[in-house]
Coordinates of C-alpha atoms and ligand atoms in Angstrom, one line a residue:
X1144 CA 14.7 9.3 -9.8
X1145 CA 14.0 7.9 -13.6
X1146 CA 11.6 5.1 -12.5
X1147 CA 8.8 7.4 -11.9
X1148 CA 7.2 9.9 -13.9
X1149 CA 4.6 12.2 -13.0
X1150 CA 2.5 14.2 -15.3
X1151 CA -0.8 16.3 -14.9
X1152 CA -3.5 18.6 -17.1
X1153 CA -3.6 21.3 -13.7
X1154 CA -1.7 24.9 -13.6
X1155 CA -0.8 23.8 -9.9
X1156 CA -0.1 26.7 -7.6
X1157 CA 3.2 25.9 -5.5
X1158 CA 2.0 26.5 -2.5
X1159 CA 4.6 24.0 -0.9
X1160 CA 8.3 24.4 -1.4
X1161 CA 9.9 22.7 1.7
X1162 CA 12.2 19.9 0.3
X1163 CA 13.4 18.8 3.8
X1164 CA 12.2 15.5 4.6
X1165 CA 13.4 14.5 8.4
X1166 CA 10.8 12.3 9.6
X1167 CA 10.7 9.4 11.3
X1168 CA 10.2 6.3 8.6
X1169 CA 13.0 8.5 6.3
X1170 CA 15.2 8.3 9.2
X1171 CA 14.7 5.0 10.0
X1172 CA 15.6 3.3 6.6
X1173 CA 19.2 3.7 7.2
X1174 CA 18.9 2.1 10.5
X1175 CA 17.0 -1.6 9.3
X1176 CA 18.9 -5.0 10.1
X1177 CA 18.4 -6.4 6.4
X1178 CA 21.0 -9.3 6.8
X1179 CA 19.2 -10.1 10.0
X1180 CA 15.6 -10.1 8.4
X1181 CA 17.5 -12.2 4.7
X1182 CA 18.8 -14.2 7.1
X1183 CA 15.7 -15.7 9.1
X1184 CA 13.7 -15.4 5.5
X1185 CA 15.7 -17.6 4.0
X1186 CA 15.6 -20.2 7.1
X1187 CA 11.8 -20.6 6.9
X1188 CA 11.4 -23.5 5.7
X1189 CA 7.7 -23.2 4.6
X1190 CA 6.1 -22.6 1.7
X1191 CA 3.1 -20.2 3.0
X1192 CA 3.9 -17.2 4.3
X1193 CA 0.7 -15.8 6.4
X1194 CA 0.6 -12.5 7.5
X1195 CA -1.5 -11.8 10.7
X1196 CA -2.0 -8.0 11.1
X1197 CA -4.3 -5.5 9.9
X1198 CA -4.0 -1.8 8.4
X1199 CA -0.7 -0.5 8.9
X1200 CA 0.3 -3.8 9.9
X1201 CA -0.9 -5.9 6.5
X1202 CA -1.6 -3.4 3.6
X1203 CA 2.2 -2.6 2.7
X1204 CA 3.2 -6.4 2.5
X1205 CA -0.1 -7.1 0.3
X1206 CA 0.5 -4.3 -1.8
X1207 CA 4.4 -5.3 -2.6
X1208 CA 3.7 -8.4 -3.2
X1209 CA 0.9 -8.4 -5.4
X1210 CA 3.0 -5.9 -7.6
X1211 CA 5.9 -7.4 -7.4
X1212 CA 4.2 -11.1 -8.5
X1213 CA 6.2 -12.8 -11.1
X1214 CA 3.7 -15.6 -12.1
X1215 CA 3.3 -18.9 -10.6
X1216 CA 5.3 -19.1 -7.5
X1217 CA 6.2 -22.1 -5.2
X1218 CA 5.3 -20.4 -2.6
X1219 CA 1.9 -19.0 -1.4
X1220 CA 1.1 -15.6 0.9
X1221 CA -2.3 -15.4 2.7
X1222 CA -3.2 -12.4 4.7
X1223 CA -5.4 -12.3 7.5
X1224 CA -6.6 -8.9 8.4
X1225 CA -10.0 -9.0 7.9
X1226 CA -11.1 -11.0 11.1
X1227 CA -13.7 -13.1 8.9
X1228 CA -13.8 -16.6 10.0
X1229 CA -14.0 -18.3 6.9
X1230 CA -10.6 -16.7 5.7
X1231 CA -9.1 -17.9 9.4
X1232 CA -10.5 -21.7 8.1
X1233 CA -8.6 -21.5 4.8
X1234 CA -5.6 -20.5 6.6
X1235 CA -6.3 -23.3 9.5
X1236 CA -6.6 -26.0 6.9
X1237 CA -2.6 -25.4 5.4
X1238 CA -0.3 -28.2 6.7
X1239 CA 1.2 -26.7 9.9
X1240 CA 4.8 -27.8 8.5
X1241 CA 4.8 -25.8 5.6
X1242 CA 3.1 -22.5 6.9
X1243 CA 4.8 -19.4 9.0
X1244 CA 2.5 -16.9 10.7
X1245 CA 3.7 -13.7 10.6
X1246 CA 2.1 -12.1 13.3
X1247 CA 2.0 -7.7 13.1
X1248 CA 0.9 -5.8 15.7
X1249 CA 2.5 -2.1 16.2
X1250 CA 0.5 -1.3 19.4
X1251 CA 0.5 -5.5 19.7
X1252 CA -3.4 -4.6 21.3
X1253 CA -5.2 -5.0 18.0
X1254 CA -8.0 -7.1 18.9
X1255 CA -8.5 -8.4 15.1
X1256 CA -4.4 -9.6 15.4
X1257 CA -4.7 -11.3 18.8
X1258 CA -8.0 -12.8 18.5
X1259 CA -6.6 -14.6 15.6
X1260 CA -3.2 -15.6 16.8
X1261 CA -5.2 -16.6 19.9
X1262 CA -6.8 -19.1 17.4
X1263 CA -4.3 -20.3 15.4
X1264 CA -2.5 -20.7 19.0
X1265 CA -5.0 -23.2 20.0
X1266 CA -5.8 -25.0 16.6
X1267 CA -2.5 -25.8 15.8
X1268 CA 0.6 -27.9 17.8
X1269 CA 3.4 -25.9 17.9
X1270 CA 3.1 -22.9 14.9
X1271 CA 5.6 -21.6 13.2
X1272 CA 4.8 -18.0 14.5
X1273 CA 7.1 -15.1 13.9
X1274 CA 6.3 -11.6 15.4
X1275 CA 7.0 -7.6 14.4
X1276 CA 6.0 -5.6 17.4
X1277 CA 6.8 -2.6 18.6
X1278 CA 10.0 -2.0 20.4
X1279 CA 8.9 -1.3 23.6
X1280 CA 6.7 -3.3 25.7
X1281 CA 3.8 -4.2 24.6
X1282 CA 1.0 -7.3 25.1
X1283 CA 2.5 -8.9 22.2
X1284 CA 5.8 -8.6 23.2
X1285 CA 5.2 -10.1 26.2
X1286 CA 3.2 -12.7 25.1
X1287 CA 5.6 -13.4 22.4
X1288 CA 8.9 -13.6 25.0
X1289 CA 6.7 -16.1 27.3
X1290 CA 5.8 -18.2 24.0
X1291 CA 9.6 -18.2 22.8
X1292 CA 8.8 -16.9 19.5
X1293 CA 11.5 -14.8 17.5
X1294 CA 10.8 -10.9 17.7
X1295 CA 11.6 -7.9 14.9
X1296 CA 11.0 -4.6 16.3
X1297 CA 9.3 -1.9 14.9
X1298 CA 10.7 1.4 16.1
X1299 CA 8.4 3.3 18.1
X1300 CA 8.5 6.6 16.4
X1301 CA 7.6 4.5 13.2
X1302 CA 3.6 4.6 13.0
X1303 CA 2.0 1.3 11.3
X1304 CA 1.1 3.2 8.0
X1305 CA 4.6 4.1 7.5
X1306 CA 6.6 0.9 8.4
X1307 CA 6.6 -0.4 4.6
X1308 CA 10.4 -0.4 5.3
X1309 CA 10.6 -2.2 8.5
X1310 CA 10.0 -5.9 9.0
X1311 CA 6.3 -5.6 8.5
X1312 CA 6.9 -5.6 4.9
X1313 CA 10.7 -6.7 4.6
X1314 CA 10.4 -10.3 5.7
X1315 CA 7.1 -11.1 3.6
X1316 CA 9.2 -9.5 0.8
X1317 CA 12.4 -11.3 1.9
X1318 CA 10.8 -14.6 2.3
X1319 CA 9.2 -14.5 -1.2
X1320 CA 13.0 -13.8 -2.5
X1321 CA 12.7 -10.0 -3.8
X1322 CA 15.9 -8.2 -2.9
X1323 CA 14.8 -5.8 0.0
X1324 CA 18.1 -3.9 -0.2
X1325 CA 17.6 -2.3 -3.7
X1326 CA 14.0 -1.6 -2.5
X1327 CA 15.4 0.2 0.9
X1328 CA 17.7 1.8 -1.1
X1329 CA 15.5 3.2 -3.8
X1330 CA 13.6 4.5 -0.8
X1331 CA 16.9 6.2 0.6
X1332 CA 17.4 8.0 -2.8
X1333 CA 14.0 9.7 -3.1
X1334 CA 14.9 11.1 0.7
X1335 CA 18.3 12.4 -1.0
X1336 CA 16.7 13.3 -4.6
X1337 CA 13.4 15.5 -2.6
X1338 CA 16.1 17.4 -0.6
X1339 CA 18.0 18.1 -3.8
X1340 CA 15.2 19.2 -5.6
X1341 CA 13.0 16.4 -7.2
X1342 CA 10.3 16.9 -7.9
X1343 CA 7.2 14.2 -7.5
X1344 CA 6.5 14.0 -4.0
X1345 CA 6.7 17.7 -3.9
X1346 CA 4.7 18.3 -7.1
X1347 CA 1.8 15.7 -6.1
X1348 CA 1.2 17.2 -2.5
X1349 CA 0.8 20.9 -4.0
X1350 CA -1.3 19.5 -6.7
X1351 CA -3.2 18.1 -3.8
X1352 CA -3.6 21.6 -1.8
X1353 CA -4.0 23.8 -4.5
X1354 CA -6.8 21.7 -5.8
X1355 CA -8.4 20.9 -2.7
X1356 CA -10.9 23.8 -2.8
X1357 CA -12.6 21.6 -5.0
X1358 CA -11.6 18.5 -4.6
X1359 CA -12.8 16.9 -1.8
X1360 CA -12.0 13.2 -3.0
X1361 CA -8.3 11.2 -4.6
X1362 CA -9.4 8.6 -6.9
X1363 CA -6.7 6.4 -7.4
X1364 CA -7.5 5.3 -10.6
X1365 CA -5.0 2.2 -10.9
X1366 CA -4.8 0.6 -14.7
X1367 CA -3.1 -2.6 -13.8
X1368 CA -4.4 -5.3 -11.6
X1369 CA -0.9 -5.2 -10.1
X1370 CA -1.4 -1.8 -8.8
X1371 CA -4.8 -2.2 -7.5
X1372 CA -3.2 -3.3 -3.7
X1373 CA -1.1 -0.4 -4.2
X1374 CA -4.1 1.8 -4.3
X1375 CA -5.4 0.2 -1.0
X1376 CA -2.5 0.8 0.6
X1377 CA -2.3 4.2 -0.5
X1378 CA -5.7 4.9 1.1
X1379 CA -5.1 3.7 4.1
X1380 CA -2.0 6.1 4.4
X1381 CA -4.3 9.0 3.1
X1382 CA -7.6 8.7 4.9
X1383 CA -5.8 8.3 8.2
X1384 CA -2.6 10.4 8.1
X1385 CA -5.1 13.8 6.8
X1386 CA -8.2 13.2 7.9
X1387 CA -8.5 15.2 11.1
X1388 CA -9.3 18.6 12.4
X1389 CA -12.1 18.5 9.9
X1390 CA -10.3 18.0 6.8
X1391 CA -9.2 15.5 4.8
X1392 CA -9.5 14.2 0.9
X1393 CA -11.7 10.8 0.8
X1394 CA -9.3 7.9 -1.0
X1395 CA -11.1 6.0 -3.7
X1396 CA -9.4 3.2 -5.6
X1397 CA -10.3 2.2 -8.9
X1398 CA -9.5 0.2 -11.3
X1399 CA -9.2 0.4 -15.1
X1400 CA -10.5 -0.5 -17.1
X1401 CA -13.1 -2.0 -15.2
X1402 CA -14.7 0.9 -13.7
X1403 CA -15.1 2.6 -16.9
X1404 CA -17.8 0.5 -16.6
X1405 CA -18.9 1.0 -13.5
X1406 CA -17.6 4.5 -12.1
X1407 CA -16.8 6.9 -14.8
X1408 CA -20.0 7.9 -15.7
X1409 CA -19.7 9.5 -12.2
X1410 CA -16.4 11.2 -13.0
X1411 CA -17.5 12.5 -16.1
X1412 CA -20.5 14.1 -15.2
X1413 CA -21.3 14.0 -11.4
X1414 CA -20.1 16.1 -8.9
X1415 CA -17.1 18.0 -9.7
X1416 CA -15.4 16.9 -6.7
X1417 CA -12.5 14.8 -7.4
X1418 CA -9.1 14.5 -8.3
X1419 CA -8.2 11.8 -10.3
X1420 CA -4.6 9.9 -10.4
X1421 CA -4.0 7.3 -12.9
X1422 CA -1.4 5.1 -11.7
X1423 CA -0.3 2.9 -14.1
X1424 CA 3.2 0.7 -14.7
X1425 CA 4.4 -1.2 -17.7
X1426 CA 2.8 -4.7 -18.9
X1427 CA 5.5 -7.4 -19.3
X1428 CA 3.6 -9.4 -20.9
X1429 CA 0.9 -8.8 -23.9
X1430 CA -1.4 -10.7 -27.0
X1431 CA -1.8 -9.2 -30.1
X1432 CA -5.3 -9.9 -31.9
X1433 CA -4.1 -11.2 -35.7
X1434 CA -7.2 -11.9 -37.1
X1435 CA -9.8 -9.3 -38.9
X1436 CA -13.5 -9.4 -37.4
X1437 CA -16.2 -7.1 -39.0
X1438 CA -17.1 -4.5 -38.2
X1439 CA -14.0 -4.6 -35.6
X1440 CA -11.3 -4.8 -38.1
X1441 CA -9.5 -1.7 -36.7
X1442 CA -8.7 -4.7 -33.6
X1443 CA -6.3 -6.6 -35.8
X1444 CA -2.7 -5.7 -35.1
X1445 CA -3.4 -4.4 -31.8
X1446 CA -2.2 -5.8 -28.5
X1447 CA -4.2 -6.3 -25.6
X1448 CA -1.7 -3.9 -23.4
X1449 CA -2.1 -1.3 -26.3
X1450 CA -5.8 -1.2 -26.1
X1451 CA -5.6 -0.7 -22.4
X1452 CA -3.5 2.3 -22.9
X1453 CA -5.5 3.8 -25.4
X1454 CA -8.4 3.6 -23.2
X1455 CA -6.6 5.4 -20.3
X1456 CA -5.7 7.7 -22.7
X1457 CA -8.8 8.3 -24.3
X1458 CA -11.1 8.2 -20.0
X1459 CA -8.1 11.4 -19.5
X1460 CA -8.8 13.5 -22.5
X1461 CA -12.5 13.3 -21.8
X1462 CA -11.9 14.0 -18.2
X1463 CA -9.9 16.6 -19.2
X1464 CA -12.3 18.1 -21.4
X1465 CA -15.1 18.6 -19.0
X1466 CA -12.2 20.2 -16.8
X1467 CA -12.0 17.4 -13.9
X1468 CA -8.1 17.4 -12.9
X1469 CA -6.4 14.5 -13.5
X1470 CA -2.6 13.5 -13.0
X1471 CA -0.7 10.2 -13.9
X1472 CA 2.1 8.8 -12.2
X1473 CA 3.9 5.8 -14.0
X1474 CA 5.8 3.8 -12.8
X1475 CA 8.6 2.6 -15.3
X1476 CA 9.6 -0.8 -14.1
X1477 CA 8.2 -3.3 -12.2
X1478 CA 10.7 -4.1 -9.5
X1479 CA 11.8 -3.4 -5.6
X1480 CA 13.7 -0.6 -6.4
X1481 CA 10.8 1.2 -8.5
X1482 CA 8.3 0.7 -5.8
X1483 CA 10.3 1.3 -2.6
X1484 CA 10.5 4.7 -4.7
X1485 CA 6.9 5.1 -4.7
X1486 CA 6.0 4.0 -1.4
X1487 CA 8.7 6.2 0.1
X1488 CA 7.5 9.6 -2.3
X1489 CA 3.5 8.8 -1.3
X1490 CA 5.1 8.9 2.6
X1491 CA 6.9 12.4 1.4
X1492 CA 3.6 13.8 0.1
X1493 CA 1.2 13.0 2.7
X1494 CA 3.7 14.5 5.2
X1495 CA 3.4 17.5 3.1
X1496 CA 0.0 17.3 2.8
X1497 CA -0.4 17.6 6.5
X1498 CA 1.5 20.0 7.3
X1499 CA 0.2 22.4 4.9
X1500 CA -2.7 21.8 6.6
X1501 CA -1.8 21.7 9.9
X1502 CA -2.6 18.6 11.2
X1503 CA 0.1 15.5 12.5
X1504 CA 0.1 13.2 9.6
X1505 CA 1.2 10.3 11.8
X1506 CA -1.4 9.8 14.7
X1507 CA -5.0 8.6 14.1
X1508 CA -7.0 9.4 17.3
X1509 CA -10.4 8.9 15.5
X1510 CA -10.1 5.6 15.5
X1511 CA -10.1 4.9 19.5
X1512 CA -13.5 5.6 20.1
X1513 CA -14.9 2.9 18.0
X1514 CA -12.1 0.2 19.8
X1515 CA -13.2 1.4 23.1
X1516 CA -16.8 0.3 22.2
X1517 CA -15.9 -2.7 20.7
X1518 CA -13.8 -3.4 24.1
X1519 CA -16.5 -2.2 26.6
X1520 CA -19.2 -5.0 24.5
X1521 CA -16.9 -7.6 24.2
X1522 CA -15.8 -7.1 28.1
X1523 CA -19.6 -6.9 29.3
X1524 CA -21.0 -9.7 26.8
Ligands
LIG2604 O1 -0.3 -2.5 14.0 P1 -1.5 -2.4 15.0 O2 -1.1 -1.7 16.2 O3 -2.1 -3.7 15.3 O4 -2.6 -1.5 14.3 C1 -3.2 -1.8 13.1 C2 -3.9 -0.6 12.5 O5 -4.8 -0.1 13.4 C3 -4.8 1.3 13.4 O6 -4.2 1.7 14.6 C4 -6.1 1.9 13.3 O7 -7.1 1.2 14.0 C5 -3.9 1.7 12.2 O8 -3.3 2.9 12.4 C6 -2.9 0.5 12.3 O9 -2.2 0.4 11.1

């Protein structure tokens, strides 16, 4: 896999050497109906795309598109997963003929999804509403059969945080026109290339364990506005596939070079706590400053991408100097092949991750007890 390359500053123990990756969203990916999901994509005739769905269920299609973005588009994606009215209004305000709900639910109970497909059920005549559940019964499904919308299944064994290559994230890609086949198969070939013996996913989770005596937080410290949904995705994946049992590695994403500004200071010389990831990717597309200003001469000649770089180059060696770990991982291109790669080796390490540590990396029980209060108040309001 020549698309990404992984480097760190850290004499890493190898305290994991299990290559064998037979889990459930691996298995999966040879198993997804692409023709079926081009096929409706490409019948939609809208020009919004709205996603309805929340976690799991949102932050993989955000995350690809928003890296993947090629510049003005035709066509516009909205996401509702925070349930905060005034984003519902925005959404409730598109022309009804040119806008496709895409309505997520894995458990199809999630009160944030329903409430708002409730909504948009009852603003709007007749929505175009699309649905990915999962494959067994569920409210949604139900609801969905009795309201004669079309149906993509999840597969059960596939937890929300890991369905980035189901149609949770496939149609949003496919309707925006990226080729979900390359990015399924780019996915397909880290499974192969981690078996055989390649190294990142491997490498990053025993970076990860060895260092977690220390480090107690991941900053994802993303250097490209395009990667910054990435990072939220990929903290959504960590905080609730590890933390359990009483461990865990808090997931903080930043972005440079903004919070050099704002966070580094922190890094530098707070608590010694953290490990820090730059995740960076190419820019394909740059300025170069061609006049001479004093007393910033030295800025003539330089490119706006090259000063960026030199920045993330210059935050690491200092981090590096007062002995705070850091890694990169760079991302070569920017296409669906390149980052179903990376989605599908961050899936590979957190696995790891967990079981080194000896916890399941694919439930989330912590999270009931906080819907069963919000159930028991709405129910007795
Ligand atoms: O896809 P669902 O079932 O609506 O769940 C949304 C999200 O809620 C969680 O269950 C946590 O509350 C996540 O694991 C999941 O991605």
């Amino acid at each position: 896999m020549d698309t990404i390359k992984f480097d760190t500053s850290v004499n890493y123990e190898r305290l994991i050497s299990d290559k064998s990756v037979n889990y459930a969203f691996s298995q999966n990916l040879c198993k997804v109906n692409i023709n079926k999901i081009v096929n409706y994509a490409k019948a939609i005739k809208a020009k919004n795309f709205v996603q309805v769905g929340i976690g799991g269920s949102a932050l993989a299609a955000s995350a690809a598109l928003s890296f993947l973005q090629k510049g003005a588009q035709e066509k516009n994606y909205f996401c509702l997963d925070n349930i905060d009215p005034q984003r519902l209004d925005t959404v409730l305000k598109l022309d009804p003929k040119q806008t496709v709900f895409h309505v997520v639910s894995k458990s199809g109970t999630t009160i944030e999804t329903l409430s708002q497909l409730f909504v948009i059920k009852q603003h709007i005549k007749n929505p175009n509403i699309v649905i990915s559940t999962d494959d067994r019964d569920t409210f949604l499904r139900a609801f969905s059969v009795k309201n004669d919308y079309e149906i993509f299944d999840i597969p059960t064994d596939v937890g929300g945080r890991y369905s980035a290559f189901t149609s949770v994230a496939l149609l949003p890609l496919a309707f925006f026109g990226y080729d979900i086949e390359s990015y399924i198969e780019a996915a397909k070939q880290v499974v192969r290339d981690t078996r055989g013996g390649w190294g990142f996913p491997i490498d990053l989770a025993n970076l990860v364990v060895s260092t977690y005596d220390r480090c107690k937080v991941f900053v994802m410290f993303a250097y490209k506005d395009r990667l910054y949904e990435v990072a939220d995705w990929f903290r959504q994946l960590w905080a609730e596939s590890l933390g359990k049992n009483g461990v865990g590695q808090t997931p903080i994403k930043t972005l440079g070079t903004t919070d050099q500004h704002s966070q580094l200071q922190l890094y530098q010389e707070g608590i010694k706590d953290k490990l820090i990831v730059f995740l960076d990717t190419i820019s394909n597309v740059d300025f170069t400053i061609a006049e001479s200003f004093e007393p910033f001469n030295y800025l003539k000649g330089k490119s706006i991408a090259k000063i960026m770089e030199i920045e993330k180059q210059s935050t690491r060696k200092a981090l590096d100097e007062v002995q705070v770990p850091t890694a990169e991982i760079f991302l070569e291109n920017i296409n669906e092949a390149t980052l179903g790669a990376f989605f599908c080796s961050l899936m590979i390490t957190t696995a790891k991750v967990g079981e080194f540590w000896k916890i399941n990396p694919f439930d989330q029980p912590g999270v009931e007890l906080g819907k069963k209060y919000t159930k028991e108040r709405l129910q007795n309001d």
